PDB file of C-alpha atoms in Angstrom:
ATOM      1  CA  MET S   1      68.331 -17.149 -27.323  1.00 60.00           C
ATOM      2  CA  ASN S   2      69.377 -20.167 -29.337  1.00 75.00           C
ATOM      3  CA  THR S   3      66.635 -22.675 -28.525  1.00 76.00           C
ATOM      4  CA  ALA S   4      68.302 -25.447 -30.533  1.00 82.00           C
ATOM      5  CA  PHE S   5      71.329 -25.161 -28.254  1.00 82.00           C
ATOM      6  CA  VAL S   6      69.164 -25.367 -25.107  1.00 78.00           C
ATOM      7  CA  GLU S   7      67.272 -28.372 -26.487  1.00 82.00           C
ATOM      8  CA  SER S   8      70.587 -30.018 -27.322  1.00 85.00           C
ATOM      9  CA  CYS S   9      71.831 -29.370 -23.784  1.00 85.00           C
ATOM     10  CA  VAL S  10      68.721 -30.992 -22.305  1.00 85.00           C
ATOM     11  CA  ALA S  11      69.115 -34.068 -24.510  1.00 87.00           C
ATOM     12  CA  GLU S  12      72.843 -34.366 -23.810  1.00 90.00           C
ATOM     13  CA  ARG S  13      72.393 -33.964 -20.061  1.00 90.00           C
ATOM     14  CA  HIS S  14      69.695 -36.642 -20.051  1.00 89.00           C
ATOM     15  CA  ASN S  15      71.830 -39.004 -22.134  1.00 92.00           C
ATOM     16  CA  TYR S  16      74.840 -38.438 -19.900  1.00 94.00           C
ATOM     17  CA  ALA S  17      72.769 -39.049 -16.743  1.00 94.00           C
ATOM     18  CA  ARG S  18      71.387 -42.262 -18.247  1.00 94.00           C
ATOM     19  CA  HIS S  19      74.903 -43.406 -19.135  1.00 96.00           C
ATOM     20  CA  ALA S  20      76.160 -42.492 -15.644  1.00 96.00           C
ATOM     21  CA  PHE S  21      73.334 -44.470 -14.065  1.00 96.00           C
ATOM     22  CA  THR S  22      73.980 -47.499 -16.277  1.00 97.00           C
ATOM     23  CA  SER S  23      77.674 -47.365 -15.392  1.00 97.00           C
ATOM     24  CA  THR S  24      76.818 -47.076 -11.691  1.00 97.00           C
ATOM     25  CA  VAL S  25      74.607 -50.166 -11.837  1.00 97.00           C
ATOM     26  CA  GLY S  26      77.378 -52.080 -13.635  1.00 97.00           C
ATOM     27  CA  TRP S  27      79.950 -50.960 -11.064  1.00 97.00           C
ATOM     28  CA  PHE S  28      77.635 -51.877  -8.186  1.00 97.00           C
ATOM     29  CA  THR S  29      76.995 -55.377  -9.557  1.00 97.00           C
ATOM     30  CA  PHE S  30      80.707 -56.035 -10.007  1.00 97.00           C
ATOM     31  CA  PHE S  31      81.576 -54.496  -6.629  1.00 97.00           C
ATOM     32  CA  VAL S  32      79.061 -56.553  -4.643  1.00 97.00           C
ATOM     33  CA  THR S  33      80.077 -59.733  -6.496  1.00 97.00           C
ATOM     34  CA  ILE S  34      83.747 -59.175  -5.628  1.00 97.00           C
ATOM     35  CA  ASN S  35      82.857 -58.512  -1.990  1.00 97.00           C
ATOM     36  CA  TYR S  36      80.886 -61.729  -1.617  1.00 96.00           C
ATOM     37  CA  ALA S  37      83.364 -63.801  -3.620  1.00 96.00           C
ATOM     38  CA  THR S  38      86.220 -62.610  -1.414  1.00 94.00           C
ATOM     39  CA  MET S  39      84.240 -63.282   1.753  1.00 91.00           C
ATOM     40  CA  GLY S  40      83.496 -66.801   0.517  1.00 91.00           C
ATOM     41  CA  TRP S  41      87.137 -67.396  -0.383  1.00 89.00           C
ATOM     42  CA  LEU S  42      88.309 -66.211   3.046  1.00 86.00           C
ATOM     43  CA  ALA S  43      85.641 -68.258   4.805  1.00 82.00           C
ATOM     44  CA  GLY S  44      86.955 -71.293   2.919  1.00 83.00           C
ATOM     45  CA  LEU S  45      90.420 -70.640   4.354  1.00 78.00           C
ATOM     46  CA  ALA S  46      89.086 -70.774   7.920  1.00 73.00           C
ATOM     47  CA  GLY S  47      89.843 -74.502   8.255  1.00 71.00           C
ATOM     48  CA  LYS S  48      93.345 -74.231   6.808  1.00 72.00           C
ATOM     49  CA  PRO S  49      96.549 -73.923   8.848  1.00 65.00           C
ATOM     50  CA  LYS S  50      96.629 -70.825  11.028  1.00 69.00           C
ATOM     51  CA  GLY S  51      98.973 -67.890  10.574  1.00 67.00           C
ATOM     52  CA  ASN S  52      96.931 -66.054   7.979  1.00 74.00           C
ATOM     53  CA  TYR S  53      95.137 -63.861  10.508  1.00 81.00           C
ATOM     54  CA  PRO S  54      97.164 -60.652   9.905  1.00 85.00           C
ATOM     55  CA  VAL S  55      96.509 -60.976   6.166  1.00 84.00           C
ATOM     56  CA  ILE S  56      92.801 -61.587   6.810  1.00 84.00           C
ATOM     57  CA  VAL S  57      92.620 -58.443   8.960  1.00 87.00           C
ATOM     58  CA  LEU S  58      94.394 -56.437   6.244  1.00 91.00           C
ATOM     59  CA  ILE S  59      92.010 -57.688   3.552  1.00 91.00           C
ATOM     60  CA  ALA S  60      88.988 -56.973   5.762  1.00 92.00           C
ATOM     61  CA  CYS S  61      90.255 -53.431   6.447  1.00 94.00           C
ATOM     62  CA  LEU S  62      90.862 -52.799   2.743  1.00 96.00           C
ATOM     63  CA  PHE S  63      87.400 -54.016   1.794  1.00 96.00           C
ATOM     64  CA  SER S  64      85.851 -51.973   4.624  1.00 96.00           C
ATOM     65  CA  ALA S  65      87.555 -48.854   3.279  1.00 97.00           C
ATOM     66  CA  GLN S  66      86.447 -49.675  -0.258  1.00 97.00           C
ATOM     67  CA  ASN S  67      82.851 -50.116   0.888  1.00 97.00           C
ATOM     68  CA  ILE S  68      82.938 -46.757   2.664  1.00 98.00           C
ATOM     69  CA  LEU S  69      84.164 -45.210  -0.585  1.00 98.00           C
ATOM     70  CA  GLY S  70      81.428 -47.096  -2.455  1.00 97.00           C
ATOM     71  CA  ILE S  71      78.766 -45.599  -0.185  1.00 98.00           C
ATOM     72  CA  ILE S  72      80.262 -42.142  -0.706  1.00 98.00           C
ATOM     73  CA  ALA S  73      80.274 -42.725  -4.475  1.00 97.00           C
ATOM     74  CA  CYS S  74      76.572 -43.639  -4.348  1.00 98.00           C
ATOM     75  CA  LEU S  75      75.808 -40.445  -2.417  1.00 98.00           C
ATOM     76  CA  VAL S  76      77.770 -38.396  -4.957  1.00 97.00           C
ATOM     77  CA  MET S  77      75.862 -40.005  -7.834  1.00 97.00           C
ATOM     78  CA  ARG S  78      72.529 -39.346  -6.147  1.00 97.00           C
ATOM     79  CA  SER S  79      73.501 -35.718  -5.664  1.00 97.00           C
ATOM     80  CA  TYR S  80      74.541 -35.528  -9.326  1.00 96.00           C
ATOM     81  CA  PHE S  81      71.131 -36.774 -10.465  1.00 95.00           C
ATOM     82  CA  PHE S  82      69.370 -34.105  -8.384  1.00 94.00           C
ATOM     83  CA  ARG S  83      71.630 -31.385  -9.846  1.00 94.00           C
ATOM     84  CA  CYS S  84      71.099 -32.732 -13.345  1.00 93.00           C
ATOM     85  CA  ASN S  85      67.330 -32.731 -12.900  1.00 91.00           C
ATOM     86  CA  ARG S  86      67.416 -29.142 -11.629  1.00 90.00           C
ATOM     87  CA  ARG S  87      69.453 -28.021 -14.644  1.00 89.00           C
ATOM     88  CA  ILE S  88      67.081 -29.761 -17.039  1.00 88.00           C
ATOM     89  CA  LEU S  89      64.155 -28.010 -15.313  1.00 86.00           C
ATOM     90  CA  GLU S  90      65.913 -24.661 -15.752  1.00 85.00           C
ATOM     91  CA  ALA S  91      66.480 -25.369 -19.452  1.00 84.00           C
ATOM     92  CA  GLN S  92      62.850 -26.420 -19.901  1.00 81.00           C
ATOM     93  CA  ALA S  93      61.744 -23.187 -18.250  1.00 79.00           C
ATOM     94  CA  LEU S  94      63.829 -21.222 -20.764  1.00 79.00           C
ATOM     95  CA  LEU S  95      62.246 -23.116 -23.633  1.00 77.00           C
ATOM     96  CA  LEU S  96      58.741 -22.592 -22.243  1.00 74.00           C
ATOM     97  CA  ARG S  97      59.332 -18.841 -21.932  1.00 72.00           C
ATOM     98  CA  THR S  98      60.401 -18.612 -25.561  1.00 71.00           C
ATOM     99  CA  LYS S  99      57.399 -20.728 -26.611  1.00 64.00           C
ATOM    100  CA  SER S 100      59.684 -22.936 -28.675  1.00 57.00           C
ATOM    101  CA  ILE S 101      58.031 -26.083 -27.341  1.00 57.00           C
ATOM    102  CA  PRO S 102      54.946 -26.646 -29.503  1.00 56.00           C
ATOM    103  CA  GLU S 103      53.141 -28.907 -27.038  1.00 56.00           C
ATOM    104  CA  ASP S 104      51.010 -27.963 -24.072  1.00 53.00           C
ATOM    105  CA  TYR S 105      53.185 -28.184 -20.986  1.00 53.00           C
ATOM    106  CA  THR S 106      50.799 -26.614 -18.489  1.00 53.00           C
ATOM    107  CA  ASP S 107      50.712 -29.866 -16.515  1.00 52.00           C
ATOM    108  CA  LEU S 108      54.497 -30.272 -16.461  1.00 53.00           C
ATOM    109  CA  GLY S 109      54.601 -29.619 -12.711  1.00 56.00           C
ATOM    110  CA  GLY S 110      58.377 -29.742 -12.359  1.00 63.00           C
ATOM    111  CA  GLN S 111      58.808 -32.971 -14.300  1.00 73.00           C
ATOM    112  CA  THR S 112      61.674 -33.682 -16.635  1.00 78.00           C
ATOM    113  CA  CYS S 113      62.673 -36.514 -18.914  1.00 81.00           C
ATOM    114  CA  LEU S 114      65.050 -37.708 -16.195  1.00 87.00           C
ATOM    115  CA  PRO S 115      63.505 -40.503 -14.073  1.00 90.00           C
ATOM    116  CA  LEU S 116      64.837 -38.912 -10.881  1.00 91.00           C
ATOM    117  CA  ARG S 117      62.641 -40.846  -8.466  1.00 92.00           C
ATOM    118  CA  LEU S 118      63.722 -44.176  -9.973  1.00 94.00           C
ATOM    119  CA  TYR S 119      67.417 -43.260 -10.028  1.00 95.00           C
ATOM    120  CA  SER S 120      67.308 -41.873  -6.506  1.00 95.00           C
ATOM    121  CA  THR S 121      65.449 -44.882  -5.097  1.00 96.00           C
ATOM    122  CA  LEU S 122      67.858 -47.345  -6.701  1.00 97.00           C
ATOM    123  CA  ILE S 123      70.888 -45.436  -5.422  1.00 97.00           C
ATOM    124  CA  VAL S 124      69.417 -45.520  -1.902  1.00 97.00           C
ATOM    125  CA  LEU S 125      68.857 -49.273  -2.266  1.00 98.00           C
ATOM    126  CA  MET S 126      72.485 -49.670  -3.357  1.00 98.00           C
ATOM    127  CA  ILE S 127      73.579 -47.864  -0.197  1.00 98.00           C
ATOM    128  CA  VAL S 128      71.272 -50.064   1.884  1.00 98.00           C
ATOM    129  CA  ALA S 129      72.906 -53.121   0.284  1.00 97.00           C
ATOM    130  CA  LEU S 130      76.451 -51.835   0.895  1.00 97.00           C
ATOM    131  CA  VAL S 131      75.987 -51.043   4.590  1.00 97.00           C
ATOM    132  CA  PRO S 132      75.544 -54.694   5.716  1.00 97.00           C
ATOM    133  CA  ILE S 133      78.540 -55.678   3.577  1.00 97.00           C
ATOM    134  CA  LEU S 134      80.582 -52.987   5.337  1.00 96.00           C
ATOM    135  CA  VAL S 135      79.406 -54.244   8.727  1.00 96.00           C
ATOM    136  CA  ALA S 136      80.224 -57.821   7.712  1.00 95.00           C
ATOM    137  CA  TRP S 137      83.772 -56.825   6.752  1.00 94.00           C
ATOM    138  CA  CYS S 138      84.207 -54.989  10.043  1.00 92.00           C
ATOM    139  CA  LEU S 139      83.044 -58.072  11.958  1.00 92.00           C
ATOM    140  CA  PHE S 140      84.834 -60.554   9.691  1.00 85.00           C
ATOM    141  CA  ALA S 141      88.202 -60.101  11.340  1.00 76.00           C
ATOM    142  CA  VAL S 142      86.661 -60.258  14.807  1.00 81.00           C
ATOM    143  CA  PHE S 143      84.933 -63.595  14.270  1.00 83.00           C
ATOM    144  CA  TYR S 144      87.518 -65.146  11.963  1.00 78.00           C
ATOM    145  CA  PRO S 145      89.214 -68.102  13.723  1.00 76.00           C
ATOM    146  CA  ARG S 146      92.767 -67.302  14.771  1.00 74.00           C
TER     147      ARG S 146
END
Protein backbone atom coordinates (compact mmCIF):
# COMPACT_ATOMS: atom_id res chain seq x y z
CA MET A 1 0.00 0.00 0.00
CA ASN A 2 1.19 3.48 -0.85
CA THR A 3 1.04 5.24 2.52
CA ALA A 4 2.05 8.59 1.03
CA PHE A 5 -1.04 8.46 -1.16
CA VAL A 6 -3.30 7.67 1.82
CA GLU A 7 -1.74 10.48 3.87
CA SER A 8 -2.24 12.84 0.95
CA CYS A 9 -5.89 11.79 0.69
CA VAL A 10 -6.44 12.50 4.39
CA ALA A 11 -4.86 15.95 4.10
CA GLU A 12 -6.78 16.80 0.92
CA ARG A 13 -10.10 15.64 2.35
CA HIS A 14 -9.53 17.72 5.49
CA ASN A 15 -8.55 20.78 3.45
CA TYR A 16 -11.57 20.38 1.19
CA ALA A 17 -13.92 20.00 4.19
CA ARG A 18 -12.43 23.12 5.78
CA HIS A 19 -12.89 25.04 2.53
CA ALA A 20 -16.47 23.75 2.18
CA PHE A 21 -17.24 24.84 5.73
CA THR A 22 -15.74 28.29 5.20
CA SER A 23 -17.77 28.69 2.01
CA THR A 24 -20.92 27.56 3.83
CA VAL A 25 -20.41 30.16 6.56
CA GLY A 26 -19.86 32.86 3.91
CA TRP A 27 -22.99 31.78 2.03
CA PHE A 28 -25.03 31.70 5.24
CA THR A 29 -23.94 35.21 6.25
CA PHE A 30 -24.82 36.62 2.84
CA PHE A 31 -28.09 34.67 2.67
CA VAL A 32 -29.36 35.82 6.07
CA THR A 33 -28.33 39.42 5.33
CA ILE A 34 -30.29 39.41 2.06
CA ASN A 35 -33.33 37.93 3.80
CA TYR A 36 -33.40 40.59 6.50
CA ALA A 37 -32.58 43.43 4.10
CA THR A 38 -35.45 42.40 1.83
CA MET A 39 -37.84 42.09 4.76
CA GLY A 40 -36.85 45.58 5.91
CA TRP A 41 -37.27 47.00 2.41
CA LEU A 42 -40.73 45.44 2.06
CA ALA A 43 -41.74 46.59 5.54
CA GLY A 44 -40.76 50.12 4.48
CA LEU A 45 -43.17 49.87 1.54
CA ALA A 46 -46.09 49.09 3.86
CA GLY A 47 -47.08 52.76 4.14
CA LYS A 48 -46.85 53.42 0.40
CA PRO A 49 -49.78 53.34 -2.03
CA LYS A 50 -51.49 49.97 -2.19
CA GLY A 51 -51.49 47.66 -5.18
CA ASN A 52 -48.18 45.98 -4.49
CA TYR A 53 -49.70 43.07 -2.60
CA PRO A 54 -49.43 40.46 -5.41
CA VAL A 55 -45.75 41.34 -5.84
CA ILE A 56 -45.20 41.12 -2.07
CA VAL A 57 -46.79 37.65 -2.01
CA LEU A 58 -44.60 36.55 -4.93
CA ILE A 59 -41.44 37.81 -3.22
CA ALA A 60 -42.43 36.15 0.06
CA CYS A 61 -43.08 32.84 -1.75
CA LEU A 62 -39.73 33.03 -3.55
CA PHE A 63 -37.85 33.74 -0.34
CA SER A 64 -39.75 30.95 1.45
CA ALA A 65 -38.69 28.51 -1.26
CA GLN A 66 -35.10 29.75 -1.09
CA ASN A 67 -35.05 29.29 2.68
CA ILE A 68 -36.35 25.74 2.34
CA LEU A 69 -33.53 25.08 -0.13
CA GLY A 70 -31.09 26.73 2.30
CA ILE A 71 -32.17 24.37 5.08
CA ILE A 72 -31.77 21.41 2.73
CA ALA A 73 -28.31 22.67 1.74
CA CYS A 74 -27.32 22.84 5.42
CA LEU A 75 -28.51 19.26 5.94
CA VAL A 76 -26.53 18.12 2.89
CA MET A 77 -23.40 19.85 4.19
CA ARG A 78 -23.80 18.28 7.61
CA SER A 79 -24.15 14.87 6.00
CA TYR A 80 -21.04 15.56 3.91
CA PHE A 81 -19.00 16.34 7.02
CA PHE A 82 -20.06 13.05 8.64
CA ARG A 83 -19.12 11.11 5.47
CA CYS A 84 -15.82 12.96 5.25
CA ASN A 85 -15.00 12.18 8.87
CA ARG A 86 -15.80 8.50 8.32
CA ARG A 87 -13.51 8.35 5.28
CA ILE A 88 -10.69 10.03 7.17
CA LEU A 89 -11.14 7.48 9.98
CA GLU A 90 -10.92 4.65 7.43
CA ALA A 91 -7.72 6.13 5.98
CA GLN A 92 -6.23 6.55 9.46
CA ALA A 93 -7.03 2.92 10.21
CA LEU A 94 -5.14 1.88 7.07
CA LEU A 95 -2.15 3.94 8.13
CA LEU A 96 -2.23 2.52 11.66
CA ARG A 97 -2.29 -1.04 10.32
CA THR A 98 0.79 -0.39 8.21
CA LYS A 99 2.52 1.28 11.17
CA SER A 100 3.44 4.22 8.97
CA ILE A 101 2.37 6.70 11.63
CA PRO A 102 5.35 7.07 13.98
CA GLU A 103 3.37 8.46 16.92
CA ASP A 104 1.40 6.60 19.54
CA TYR A 105 -2.23 6.65 18.50
CA THR A 106 -3.60 4.23 21.07
CA ASP A 107 -5.80 6.98 22.51
CA LEU A 108 -7.15 8.07 19.11
CA GLY A 109 -10.62 6.76 19.97
CA GLY A 110 -12.21 7.52 16.61
CA GLN A 111 -10.91 11.08 16.40
CA THR A 112 -9.74 12.73 13.22
CA CYS A 113 -8.27 16.07 12.29
CA LEU A 114 -11.74 17.16 11.18
CA PRO A 115 -13.54 19.18 13.90
CA LEU A 116 -16.79 17.30 13.23
CA ARG A 117 -18.55 18.31 16.43
CA LEU A 118 -17.88 22.00 15.77
CA TYR A 119 -18.94 21.82 12.12
CA SER A 120 -22.04 19.81 12.94
CA THR A 121 -23.10 22.11 15.78
CA LEU A 122 -22.68 25.23 13.66
CA ILE A 123 -24.65 23.71 10.78
CA VAL A 124 -27.47 22.87 13.21
CA LEU A 125 -27.38 26.45 14.50
CA MET A 126 -27.60 27.71 10.91
CA ILE A 127 -30.71 25.59 10.41
CA VAL A 128 -32.16 26.90 13.68
CA ALA A 129 -31.55 30.45 12.42
CA LEU A 130 -33.14 29.76 9.01
CA VAL A 131 -36.36 28.22 10.35
CA PRO A 132 -37.70 31.45 11.95
CA ILE A 133 -36.79 33.36 8.78
CA LEU A 134 -38.80 30.82 6.78
CA VAL A 135 -41.74 31.18 9.16
CA ALA A 136 -41.47 34.97 8.95
CA TRP A 137 -41.62 34.85 5.15
CA CYS A 138 -44.64 32.55 5.29
CA LEU A 139 -46.41 34.96 7.65
CA PHE A 140 -45.16 38.10 5.91
CA ALA A 141 -47.76 37.99 3.18
CA VAL A 142 -50.52 37.21 5.67
CA PHE A 143 -49.84 40.21 7.89
CA TYR A 144 -48.71 42.62 5.18
CA PRO A 145 -51.26 45.46 4.83
CA ARG A 146 -53.32 45.15 1.66
